[in-house]
PDB file of N, CA and C in Angstrom:
ATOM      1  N   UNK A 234    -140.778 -45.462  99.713  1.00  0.00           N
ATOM      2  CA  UNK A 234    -139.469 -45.784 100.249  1.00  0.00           C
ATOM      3  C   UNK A 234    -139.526 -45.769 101.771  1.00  0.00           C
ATOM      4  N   UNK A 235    -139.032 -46.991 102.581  1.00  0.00           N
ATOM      5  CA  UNK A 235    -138.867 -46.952 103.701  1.00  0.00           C
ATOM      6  C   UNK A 235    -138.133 -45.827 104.035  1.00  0.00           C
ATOM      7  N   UNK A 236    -138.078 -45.211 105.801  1.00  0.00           N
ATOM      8  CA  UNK A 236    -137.188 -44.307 106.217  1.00  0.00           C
ATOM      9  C   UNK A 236    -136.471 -45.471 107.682  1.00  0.00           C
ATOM     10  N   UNK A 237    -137.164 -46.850 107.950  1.00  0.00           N
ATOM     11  CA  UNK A 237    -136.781 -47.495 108.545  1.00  0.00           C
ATOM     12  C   UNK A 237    -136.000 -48.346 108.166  1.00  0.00           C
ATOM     13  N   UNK A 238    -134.587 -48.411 108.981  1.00  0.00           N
ATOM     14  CA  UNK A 238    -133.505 -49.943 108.503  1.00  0.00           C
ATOM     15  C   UNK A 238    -134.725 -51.110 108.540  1.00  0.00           C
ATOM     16  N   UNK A 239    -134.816 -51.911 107.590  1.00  0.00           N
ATOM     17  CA  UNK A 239    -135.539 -53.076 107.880  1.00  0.00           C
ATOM     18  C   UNK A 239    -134.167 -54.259 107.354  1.00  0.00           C
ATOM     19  N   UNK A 240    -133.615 -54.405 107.211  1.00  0.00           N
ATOM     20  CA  UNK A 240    -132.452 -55.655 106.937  1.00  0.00           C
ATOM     21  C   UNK A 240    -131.149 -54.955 108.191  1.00  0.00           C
ATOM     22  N   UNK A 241    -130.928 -56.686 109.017  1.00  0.00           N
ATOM     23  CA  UNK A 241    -129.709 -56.176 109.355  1.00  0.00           C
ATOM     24  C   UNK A 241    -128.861 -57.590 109.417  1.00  0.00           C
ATOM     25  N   UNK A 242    -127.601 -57.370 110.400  1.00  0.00           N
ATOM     26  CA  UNK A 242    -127.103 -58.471 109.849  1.00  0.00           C
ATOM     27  C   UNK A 242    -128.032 -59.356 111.171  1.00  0.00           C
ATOM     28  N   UNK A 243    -127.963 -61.352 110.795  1.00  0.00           N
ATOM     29  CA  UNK A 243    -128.038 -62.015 112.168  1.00  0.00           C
ATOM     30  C   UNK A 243    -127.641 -61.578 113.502  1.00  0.00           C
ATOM     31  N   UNK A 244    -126.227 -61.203 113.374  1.00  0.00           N
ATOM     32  CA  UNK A 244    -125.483 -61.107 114.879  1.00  0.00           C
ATOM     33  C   UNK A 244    -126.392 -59.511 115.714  1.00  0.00           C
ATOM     34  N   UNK A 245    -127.140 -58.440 114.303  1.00  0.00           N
ATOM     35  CA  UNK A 245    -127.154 -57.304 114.807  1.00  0.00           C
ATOM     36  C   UNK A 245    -128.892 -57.279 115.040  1.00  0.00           C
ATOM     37  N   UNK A 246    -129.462 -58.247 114.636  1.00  0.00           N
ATOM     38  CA  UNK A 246    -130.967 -58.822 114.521  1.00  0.00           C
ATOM     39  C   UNK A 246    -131.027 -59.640 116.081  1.00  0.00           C
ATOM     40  N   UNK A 247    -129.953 -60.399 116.938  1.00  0.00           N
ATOM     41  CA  UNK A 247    -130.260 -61.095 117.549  1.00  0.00           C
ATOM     42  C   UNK A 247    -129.971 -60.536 118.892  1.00  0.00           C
ATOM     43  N   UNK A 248    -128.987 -59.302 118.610  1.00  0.00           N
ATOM     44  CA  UNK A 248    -128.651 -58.013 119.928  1.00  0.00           C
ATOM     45  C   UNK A 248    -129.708 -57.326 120.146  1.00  0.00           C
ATOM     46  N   UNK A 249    -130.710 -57.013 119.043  1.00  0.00           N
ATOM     47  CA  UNK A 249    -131.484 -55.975 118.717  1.00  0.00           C
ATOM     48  C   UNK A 249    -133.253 -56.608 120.191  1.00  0.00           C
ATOM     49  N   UNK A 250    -133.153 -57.783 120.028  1.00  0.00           N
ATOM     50  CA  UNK A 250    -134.518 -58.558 120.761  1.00  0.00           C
ATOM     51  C   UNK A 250    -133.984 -59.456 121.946  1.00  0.00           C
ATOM     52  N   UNK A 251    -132.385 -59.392 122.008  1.00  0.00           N
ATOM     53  CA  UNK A 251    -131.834 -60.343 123.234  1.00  0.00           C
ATOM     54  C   UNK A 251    -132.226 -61.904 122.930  1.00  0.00           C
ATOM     55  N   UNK A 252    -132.157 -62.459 121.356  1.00  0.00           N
ATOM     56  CA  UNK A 252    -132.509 -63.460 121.748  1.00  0.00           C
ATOM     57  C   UNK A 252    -130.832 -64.253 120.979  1.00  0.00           C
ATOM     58  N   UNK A 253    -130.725 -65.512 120.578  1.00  0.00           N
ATOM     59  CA  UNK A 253    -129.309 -66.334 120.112  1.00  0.00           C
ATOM     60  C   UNK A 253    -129.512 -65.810 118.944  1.00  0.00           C
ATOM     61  N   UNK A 254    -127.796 -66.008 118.028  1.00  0.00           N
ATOM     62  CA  UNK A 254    -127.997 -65.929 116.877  1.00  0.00           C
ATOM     63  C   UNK A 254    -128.114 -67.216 116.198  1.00  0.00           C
ATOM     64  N   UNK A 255    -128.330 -68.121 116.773  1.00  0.00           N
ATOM     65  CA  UNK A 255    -128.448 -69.576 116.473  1.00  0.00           C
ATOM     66  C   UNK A 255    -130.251 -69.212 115.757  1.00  0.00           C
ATOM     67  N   UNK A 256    -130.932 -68.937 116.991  1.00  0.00           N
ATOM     68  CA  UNK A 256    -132.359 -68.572 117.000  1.00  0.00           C
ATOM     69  C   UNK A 256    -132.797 -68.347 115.606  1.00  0.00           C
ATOM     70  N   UNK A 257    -132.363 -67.147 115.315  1.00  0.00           N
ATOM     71  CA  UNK A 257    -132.349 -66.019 114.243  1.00  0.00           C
ATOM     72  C   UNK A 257    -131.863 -67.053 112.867  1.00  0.00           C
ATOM     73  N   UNK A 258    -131.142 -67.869 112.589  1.00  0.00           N
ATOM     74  CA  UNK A 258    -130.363 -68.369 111.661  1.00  0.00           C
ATOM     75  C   UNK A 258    -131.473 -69.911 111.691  1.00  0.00           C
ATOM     76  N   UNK A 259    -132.049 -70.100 112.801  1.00  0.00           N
ATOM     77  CA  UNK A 259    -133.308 -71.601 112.749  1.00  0.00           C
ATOM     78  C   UNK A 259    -134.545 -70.931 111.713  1.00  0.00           C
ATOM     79  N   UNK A 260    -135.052 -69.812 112.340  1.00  0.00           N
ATOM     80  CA  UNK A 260    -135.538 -69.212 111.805  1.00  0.00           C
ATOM     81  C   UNK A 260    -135.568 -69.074 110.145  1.00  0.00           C
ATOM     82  N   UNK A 261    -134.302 -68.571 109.771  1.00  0.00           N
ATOM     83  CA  UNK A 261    -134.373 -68.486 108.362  1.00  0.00           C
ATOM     84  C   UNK A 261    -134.868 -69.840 107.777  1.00  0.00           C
ATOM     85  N   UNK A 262    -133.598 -70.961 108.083  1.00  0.00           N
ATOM     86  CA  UNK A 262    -133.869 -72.473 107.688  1.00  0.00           C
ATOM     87  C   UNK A 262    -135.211 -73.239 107.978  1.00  0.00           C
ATOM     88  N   UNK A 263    -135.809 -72.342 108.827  1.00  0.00           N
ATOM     89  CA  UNK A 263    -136.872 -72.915 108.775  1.00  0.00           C
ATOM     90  C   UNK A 263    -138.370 -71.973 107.829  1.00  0.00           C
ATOM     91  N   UNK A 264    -137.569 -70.880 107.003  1.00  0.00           N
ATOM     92  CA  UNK A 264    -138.312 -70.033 105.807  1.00  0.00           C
ATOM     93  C   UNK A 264    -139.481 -69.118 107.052  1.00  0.00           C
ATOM     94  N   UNK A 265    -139.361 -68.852 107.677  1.00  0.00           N
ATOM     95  CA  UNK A 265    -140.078 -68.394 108.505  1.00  0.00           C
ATOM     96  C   UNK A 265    -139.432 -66.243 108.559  1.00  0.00           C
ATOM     97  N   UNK A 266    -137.877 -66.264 108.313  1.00  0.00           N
ATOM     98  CA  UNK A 266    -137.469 -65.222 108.330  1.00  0.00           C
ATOM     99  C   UNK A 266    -136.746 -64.842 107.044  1.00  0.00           C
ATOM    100  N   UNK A 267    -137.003 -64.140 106.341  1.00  0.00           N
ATOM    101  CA  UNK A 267    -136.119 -63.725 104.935  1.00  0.00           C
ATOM    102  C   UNK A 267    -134.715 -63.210 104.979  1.00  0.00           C
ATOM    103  N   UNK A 268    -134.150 -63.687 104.189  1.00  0.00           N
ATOM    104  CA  UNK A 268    -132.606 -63.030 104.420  1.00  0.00           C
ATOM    105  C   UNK A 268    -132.154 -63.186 103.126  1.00  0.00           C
ATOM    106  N   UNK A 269    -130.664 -62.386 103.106  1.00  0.00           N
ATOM    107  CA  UNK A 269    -130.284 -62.303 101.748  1.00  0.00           C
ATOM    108  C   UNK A 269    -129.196 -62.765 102.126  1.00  0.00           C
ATOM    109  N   UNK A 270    -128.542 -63.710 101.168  1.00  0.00           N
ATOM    110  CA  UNK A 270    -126.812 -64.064 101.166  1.00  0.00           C
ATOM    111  C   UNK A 270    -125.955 -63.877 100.572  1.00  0.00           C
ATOM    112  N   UNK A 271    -124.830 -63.994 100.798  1.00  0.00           N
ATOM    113  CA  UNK A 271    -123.819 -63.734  99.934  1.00  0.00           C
ATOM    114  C   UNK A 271    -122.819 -65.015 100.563  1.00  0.00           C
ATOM    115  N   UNK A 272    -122.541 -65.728  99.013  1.00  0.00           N
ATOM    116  CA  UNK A 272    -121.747 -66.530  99.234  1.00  0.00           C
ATOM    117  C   UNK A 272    -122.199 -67.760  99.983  1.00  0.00           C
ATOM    118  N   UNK A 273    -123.216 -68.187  99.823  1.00  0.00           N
ATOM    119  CA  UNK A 273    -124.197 -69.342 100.631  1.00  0.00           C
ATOM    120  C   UNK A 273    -123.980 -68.818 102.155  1.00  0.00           C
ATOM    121  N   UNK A 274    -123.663 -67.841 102.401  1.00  0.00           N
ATOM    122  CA  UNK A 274    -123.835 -67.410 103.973  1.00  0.00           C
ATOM    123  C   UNK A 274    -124.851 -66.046 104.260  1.00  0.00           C
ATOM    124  N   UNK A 275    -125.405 -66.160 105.164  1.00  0.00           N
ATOM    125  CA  UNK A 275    -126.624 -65.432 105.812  1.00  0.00           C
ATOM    126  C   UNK A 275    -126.251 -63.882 106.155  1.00  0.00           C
ATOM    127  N   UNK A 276    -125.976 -63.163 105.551  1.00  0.00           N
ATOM    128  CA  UNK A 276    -125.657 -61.501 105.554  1.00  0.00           C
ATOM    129  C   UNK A 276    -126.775 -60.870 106.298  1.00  0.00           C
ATOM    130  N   UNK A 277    -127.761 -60.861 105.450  1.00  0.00           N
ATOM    131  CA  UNK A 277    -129.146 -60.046 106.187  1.00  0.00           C
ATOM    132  C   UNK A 277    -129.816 -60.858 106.518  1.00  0.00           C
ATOM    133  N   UNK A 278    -131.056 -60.212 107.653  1.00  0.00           N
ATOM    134  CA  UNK A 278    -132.335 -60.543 107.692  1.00  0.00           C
ATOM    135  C   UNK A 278    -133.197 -59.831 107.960  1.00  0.00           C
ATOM    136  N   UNK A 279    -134.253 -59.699 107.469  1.00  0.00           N
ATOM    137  CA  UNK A 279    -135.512 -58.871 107.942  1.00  0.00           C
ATOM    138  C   UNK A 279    -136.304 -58.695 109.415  1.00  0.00           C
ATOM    139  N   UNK A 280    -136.036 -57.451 109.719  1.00  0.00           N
ATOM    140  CA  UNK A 280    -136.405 -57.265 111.160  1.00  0.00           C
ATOM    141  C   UNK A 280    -137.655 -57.159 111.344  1.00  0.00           C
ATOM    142  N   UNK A 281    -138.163 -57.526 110.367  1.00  0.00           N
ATOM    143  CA  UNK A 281    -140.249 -57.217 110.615  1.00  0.00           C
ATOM    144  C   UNK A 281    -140.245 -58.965 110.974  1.00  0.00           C
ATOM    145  N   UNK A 282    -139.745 -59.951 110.224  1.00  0.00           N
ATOM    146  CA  UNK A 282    -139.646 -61.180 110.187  1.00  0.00           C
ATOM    147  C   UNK A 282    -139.234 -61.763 111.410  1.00  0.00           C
ATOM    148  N   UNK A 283    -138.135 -61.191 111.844  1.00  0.00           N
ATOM    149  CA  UNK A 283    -137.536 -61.662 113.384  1.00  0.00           C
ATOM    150  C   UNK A 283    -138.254 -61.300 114.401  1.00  0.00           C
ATOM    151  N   UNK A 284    -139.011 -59.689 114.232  1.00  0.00           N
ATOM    152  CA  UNK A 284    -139.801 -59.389 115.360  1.00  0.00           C
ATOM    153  C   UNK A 284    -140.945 -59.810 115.658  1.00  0.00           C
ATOM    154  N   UNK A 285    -141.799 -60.474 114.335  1.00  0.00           N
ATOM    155  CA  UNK A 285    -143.282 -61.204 114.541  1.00  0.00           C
ATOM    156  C   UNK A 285    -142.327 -63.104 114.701  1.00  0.00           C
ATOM    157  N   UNK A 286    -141.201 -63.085 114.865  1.00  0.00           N
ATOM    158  CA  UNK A 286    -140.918 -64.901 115.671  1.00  0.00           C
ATOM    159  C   UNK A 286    -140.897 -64.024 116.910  1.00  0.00           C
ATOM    160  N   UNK A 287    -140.461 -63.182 117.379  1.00  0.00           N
ATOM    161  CA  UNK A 287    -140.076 -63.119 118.604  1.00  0.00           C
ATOM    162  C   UNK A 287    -141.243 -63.009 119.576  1.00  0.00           C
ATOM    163  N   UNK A 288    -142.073 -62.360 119.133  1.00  0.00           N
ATOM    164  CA  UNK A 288    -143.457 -61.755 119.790  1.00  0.00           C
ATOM    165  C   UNK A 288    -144.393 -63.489 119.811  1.00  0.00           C
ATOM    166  N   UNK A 289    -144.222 -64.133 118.534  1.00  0.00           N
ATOM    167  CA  UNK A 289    -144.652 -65.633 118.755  1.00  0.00           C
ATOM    168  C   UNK A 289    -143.755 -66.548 119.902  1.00  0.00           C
ATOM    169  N   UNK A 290    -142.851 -66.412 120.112  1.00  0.00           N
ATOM    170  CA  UNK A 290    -142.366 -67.260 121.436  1.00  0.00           C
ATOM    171  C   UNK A 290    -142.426 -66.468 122.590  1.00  0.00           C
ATOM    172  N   UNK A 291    -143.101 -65.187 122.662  1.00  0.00           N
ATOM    173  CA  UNK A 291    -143.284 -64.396 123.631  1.00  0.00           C
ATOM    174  C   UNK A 291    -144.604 -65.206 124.237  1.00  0.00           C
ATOM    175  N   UNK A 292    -145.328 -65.204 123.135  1.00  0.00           N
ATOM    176  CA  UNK A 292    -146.674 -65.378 123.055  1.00  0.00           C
ATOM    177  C   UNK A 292    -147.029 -66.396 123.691  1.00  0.00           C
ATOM    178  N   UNK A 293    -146.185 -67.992 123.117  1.00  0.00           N
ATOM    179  CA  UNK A 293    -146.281 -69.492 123.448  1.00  0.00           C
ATOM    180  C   UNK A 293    -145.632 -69.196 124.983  1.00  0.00           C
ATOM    181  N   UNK A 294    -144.551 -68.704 125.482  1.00  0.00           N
ATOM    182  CA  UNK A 294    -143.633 -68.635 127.278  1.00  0.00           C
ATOM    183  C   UNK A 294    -145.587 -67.918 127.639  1.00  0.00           C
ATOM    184  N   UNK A 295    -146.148 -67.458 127.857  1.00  0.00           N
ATOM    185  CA  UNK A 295    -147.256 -66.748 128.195  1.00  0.00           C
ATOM    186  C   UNK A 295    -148.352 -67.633 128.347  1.00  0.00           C
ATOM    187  N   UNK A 296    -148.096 -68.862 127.844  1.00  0.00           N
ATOM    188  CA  UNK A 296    -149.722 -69.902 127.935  1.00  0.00           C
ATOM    189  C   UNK A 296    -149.284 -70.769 128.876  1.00  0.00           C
TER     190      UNK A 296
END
């Protein structure tokens, strides 16, 4: 059993790394970040998922 939050919502995933919640929500649609819905709308997402995109466009601004 985790002792770490790993799901939070978009809006609290996209405060969490300073990046859009647009970002965070391309991400999913583009299957790259997991999330769970409710109601065909985007509730959670996985913060291991958002943090290895984020560290990849860290990565690409760096070349």
């Amino acid at each position: 059993m985790s002792l770490v939050k790993t799901w939070y919502s978009p809006e609290s995933a996209a405060d969490k790394f300073g990046v859009g919640k647009a970002a965070v929500l391309e991400w999913v649609d583009e299957g790259l970040v997991r999330c769970e819905r409710e109601g065909g709308k985007v509730s959670f997402v996985n913060i291991d998922d958002v943090r290895l995109q984020v560290e990849a466009m860290v990565r690409k601004q760096e070349k």
